[in-house]
mmCIF file of C-alpha atoms (C1' of nucleotides) in Angstrom:
data_model
loop_
_atom_site.group_PDB
_atom_site.id
_atom_site.type_symbol
_atom_site.label_atom_id
_atom_site.label_comp_id
_atom_site.label_asym_id
_atom_site.label_seq_id
_atom_site.Cartn_x
_atom_site.Cartn_y
_atom_site.Cartn_z
ATOM 1 C CA MET E 38 0.030 -0.023 -0.029
ATOM 2 C CA ASN E 39 1.302 3.435 -0.863
ATOM 3 C CA ARG E 40 0.770 6.690 1.000
ATOM 4 C CA PHE E 41 -2.633 7.003 -0.609
ATOM 5 C CA GLN E 42 -4.113 5.039 2.250
ATOM 6 C CA ALA E 43 -3.142 7.408 4.967
ATOM 7 C CA LYS E 44 -5.803 8.721 7.399
ATOM 8 C CA PHE E 45 -8.720 10.090 5.518
ATOM 9 C CA ASP E 46 -8.205 8.294 2.230
ATOM 10 C CA PRO E 47 -10.914 5.651 2.175
ATOM 11 C CA ARG E 48 -13.657 8.168 1.913
ATOM 12 C CA VAL E 49 -11.785 10.232 -0.663
ATOM 13 C CA TRP E 50 -11.371 6.978 -2.607
ATOM 14 C CA GLU E 51 -15.159 6.392 -2.513
ATOM 15 C CA VAL E 52 -16.080 9.931 -3.660
ATOM 16 C CA VAL E 53 -13.630 9.924 -6.524
ATOM 17 C CA ALA E 54 -14.621 6.546 -7.658
ATOM 18 C CA ASN E 55 -18.170 7.652 -7.633
ATOM 19 C CA ILE E 56 -17.796 10.484 -9.849
ATOM 20 C CA PRO E 57 -20.019 9.930 -12.781
ATOM 21 C CA ALA E 58 -18.437 9.635 -16.295
ATOM 22 C CA GLY E 59 -18.709 12.875 -18.079
ATOM 23 C CA GLN E 60 -18.653 14.826 -14.893
ATOM 24 C CA VAL E 61 -15.743 16.210 -12.876
ATOM 25 C CA MET E 62 -15.192 17.296 -9.310
ATOM 26 C CA ALA E 63 -12.839 19.749 -7.538
ATOM 27 C CA TYR E 64 -10.299 18.749 -4.853
ATOM 28 C CA GLY E 65 -12.076 20.854 -2.298
ATOM 29 C CA GLU E 66 -15.562 19.377 -3.282
ATOM 30 C CA ILE E 67 -14.141 15.920 -2.887
ATOM 31 C CA ALA E 68 -12.568 16.772 0.472
ATOM 32 C CA ARG E 69 -15.881 18.362 1.641
ATOM 33 C CA ALA E 70 -17.981 15.389 0.404
ATOM 34 C CA ALA E 71 -15.598 12.911 2.187
ATOM 35 C CA GLY E 72 -16.105 14.893 5.395
ATOM 36 C CA PHE E 73 -12.845 16.869 5.317
ATOM 37 C CA PRO E 74 -13.746 20.475 4.493
ATOM 38 C CA ARG E 75 -10.269 21.959 4.361
ATOM 39 C CA TYR E 76 -8.269 18.986 3.007
ATOM 40 C CA SER E 77 -8.127 19.921 -0.692
ATOM 41 C CA ARG E 78 -4.335 19.773 -0.610
ATOM 42 C CA MET E 79 -4.315 16.311 1.041
ATOM 43 C CA VAL E 80 -6.600 15.082 -1.666
ATOM 44 C CA GLY E 81 -4.293 16.256 -4.295
ATOM 45 C CA ALA E 82 -1.354 14.827 -2.408
ATOM 46 C CA SER E 83 -2.968 11.430 -2.301
ATOM 47 C CA MET E 84 -4.156 11.661 -5.819
ATOM 48 C CA GLY E 85 -0.608 11.884 -6.875
ATOM 49 C CA ARG E 86 0.003 8.446 -5.609
ATOM 50 C CA CYS E 87 -3.434 6.906 -6.347
ATOM 51 C CA PRO E 88 -3.839 3.399 -7.723
ATOM 52 C CA ASP E 89 -4.725 3.084 -11.432
ATOM 53 C CA ALA E 90 -8.259 2.118 -10.603
ATOM 54 C CA LEU E 91 -9.046 5.576 -9.419
ATOM 55 C CA PRO E 92 -10.545 7.945 -12.125
ATOM 56 C CA TRP E 93 -8.151 10.667 -11.173
ATOM 57 C CA PHE E 94 -8.697 12.381 -14.466
ATOM 58 C CA ARG E 95 -12.151 13.470 -13.317
ATOM 59 C CA VAL E 96 -10.482 15.530 -10.612
ATOM 60 C CA VAL E 97 -9.895 19.173 -11.599
ATOM 61 C CA ARG E 98 -9.331 22.436 -9.804
ATOM 62 C CA SER E 99 -12.124 24.539 -8.269
ATOM 63 C CA ASP E 100 -12.054 26.803 -11.268
ATOM 64 C CA ARG E 101 -12.348 23.728 -13.544
ATOM 65 C CA THR E 102 -8.906 24.055 -15.016
ATOM 66 C CA LEU E 103 -6.656 21.032 -14.866
ATOM 67 C CA ALA E 104 -4.241 20.811 -12.020
ATOM 68 C CA PHE E 105 -1.263 20.256 -14.292
ATOM 69 C CA GLU E 106 0.707 22.786 -16.224
ATOM 70 C CA TYR E 107 -1.057 23.672 -19.534
ATOM 71 C CA GLY E 108 0.431 21.589 -22.316
ATOM 72 C CA SER E 109 2.402 19.219 -20.105
ATOM 73 C CA GLU E 110 2.244 15.594 -20.647
ATOM 74 C CA SER E 111 -0.039 14.836 -17.715
ATOM 75 C CA TYR E 112 -2.223 17.600 -18.807
ATOM 76 C CA ARG E 113 -2.665 16.172 -22.255
ATOM 77 C CA GLU E 114 -3.252 12.774 -20.832
ATOM 78 C CA GLN E 115 -5.997 13.981 -18.528
ATOM 79 C CA SER E 116 -7.540 16.233 -21.127
ATOM 80 C CA GLN E 117 -7.677 13.245 -23.583
ATOM 81 C CA LEU E 118 -9.259 10.951 -20.961
ATOM 82 C CA LEU E 119 -11.814 13.629 -20.166
ATOM 83 C CA LYS E 120 -12.657 14.017 -23.808
ATOM 84 C CA GLN E 121 -13.298 10.239 -23.893
ATOM 85 C CA GLU E 122 -15.709 10.773 -21.249
ATOM 86 C CA GLY E 123 -17.629 13.280 -23.418
ATOM 87 C CA ILE E 124 -16.203 16.215 -21.680
ATOM 88 C CA LEU E 125 -15.323 19.264 -23.908
ATOM 89 C CA PHE E 126 -12.799 21.993 -23.283
ATOM 90 C CA ASP E 127 -13.306 25.730 -23.299
ATOM 91 C CA GLY E 128 -9.623 26.676 -23.669
ATOM 92 C CA LYS E 129 -8.117 25.609 -20.367
ATOM 93 C CA LYS E 130 -11.330 24.987 -18.572
ATOM 94 C CA VAL E 131 -13.450 21.892 -18.855
ATOM 95 C CA ILE E 132 -17.083 22.066 -19.900
ATOM 96 C CA THR E 133 -19.324 19.813 -18.075
ATOM 97 C CA ALA E 134 -23.060 19.144 -18.286
ATOM 98 C CA ASP E 135 -23.676 21.751 -15.661
ATOM 99 C CA THR E 136 -21.824 23.212 -12.636
ATOM 100 C CA ASP E 137 -20.240 21.064 -10.054
ATOM 101 C CA ASP E 138 -22.712 21.924 -7.442
ATOM 102 C CA ASN E 139 -25.242 19.775 -9.181
ATOM 103 C CA LEU E 140 -22.879 16.913 -8.958
ATOM 104 C CA ASP E 141 -23.023 17.478 -5.223
ATOM 105 C CA LYS E 142 -26.766 16.974 -5.335
ATOM 106 C CA MET E 143 -26.372 14.002 -7.564
ATOM 107 C CA LEU E 144 -24.202 12.257 -5.049
ATOM 108 C CA TRP E 145 -25.834 13.265 -1.928
ATOM 109 C CA GLY E 146 -29.368 14.047 -2.972
ATOM 110 C CA PRO E 147 -31.130 17.420 -3.201
ATOM 111 C CA SER E 148 -31.077 18.289 0.410
ATOM 112 C CA ASP E 149 -32.432 21.837 -0.125
ATOM 113 C "C1'" DC U 41 11.183 21.948 16.378
ATOM 114 C "C1'" DC U 42 11.507 25.100 12.164
ATOM 115 C "C1'" DC U 43 11.058 25.453 7.313
ATOM 116 C "C1'" DT U 44 9.791 23.937 2.697
ATOM 117 C "C1'" DT U 45 6.656 21.899 -0.424
ATOM 118 C "C1'" DG U 46 2.560 20.400 -2.564
ATOM 119 C "C1'" DA U 47 -2.435 17.458 -8.634
ATOM 120 C "C1'" DC U 48 -5.601 23.483 -3.393
ATOM 121 C "C1'" DT U 49 -8.989 27.571 -2.626
ATOM 122 C "C1'" DA U 50 -10.840 32.141 -1.587
ATOM 123 C "C1'" DT U 51 -9.933 36.811 -1.820
ATOM 124 C "C1'" DC U 52 -7.946 41.090 -3.075
ATOM 125 C "C1'" DT U 53 -5.497 44.155 -6.558
ATOM 126 C "C1'" DG Z 30 -9.516 37.964 -16.020
ATOM 127 C "C1'" DA Z 31 -4.679 37.295 -14.563
ATOM 128 C "C1'" DG Z 32 -1.254 37.737 -10.796
ATOM 129 C "C1'" DA Z 33 -0.329 38.040 -5.863
ATOM 130 C "C1'" DT Z 34 -1.559 37.004 -0.881
ATOM 131 C "C1'" DA Z 35 -3.030 34.482 2.807
ATOM 132 C "C1'" DG Z 36 -5.127 30.388 4.773
ATOM 133 C "C1'" DC Z 37 -5.173 25.791 4.838
ATOM 134 C "C1'" DC Z 38 -3.197 20.436 6.505
ATOM 135 C "C1'" DA Z 39 0.211 16.999 6.266
ATOM 136 C "C1'" DA Z 40 4.728 14.905 5.244
ATOM 137 C "C1'" DG Z 41 9.654 15.193 4.972
ATOM 138 C "C1'" DG Z 42 14.287 17.307 5.466
#
DNA sequence: CCCTTGACTATCT
DNA sequence: GAGATAGCCAAGG
């Protein structure tokens, strides 16, 4: 087991694994959904060592840009995978079916 | 124990 | 809208 399994990870794993295809989620959103409101950086740190099974490419920044440097190899890999999921790009930003807050409701139900 | 670093975020200029 | 700042938590040197 790698460092991914440290402390809070199991929930993060679940949340990330449950991101629907064609949708993306921000680090902070994942952290919050997993029950760790301020752990966006920890999520990112863990994602860096995540197993292949995790759909890491569905994880983006809060502004919906990719976390990698624009044009880098990782960036292109992620963008390509996202495109395969049907996600389009608006320059550096990904375009999803809607905003990420509806994803929150998809996962946890319309609580409001 | 102090400092740096990191797939972050919100806020201010 | 882009760049700079401050807050944030954990891990490693």
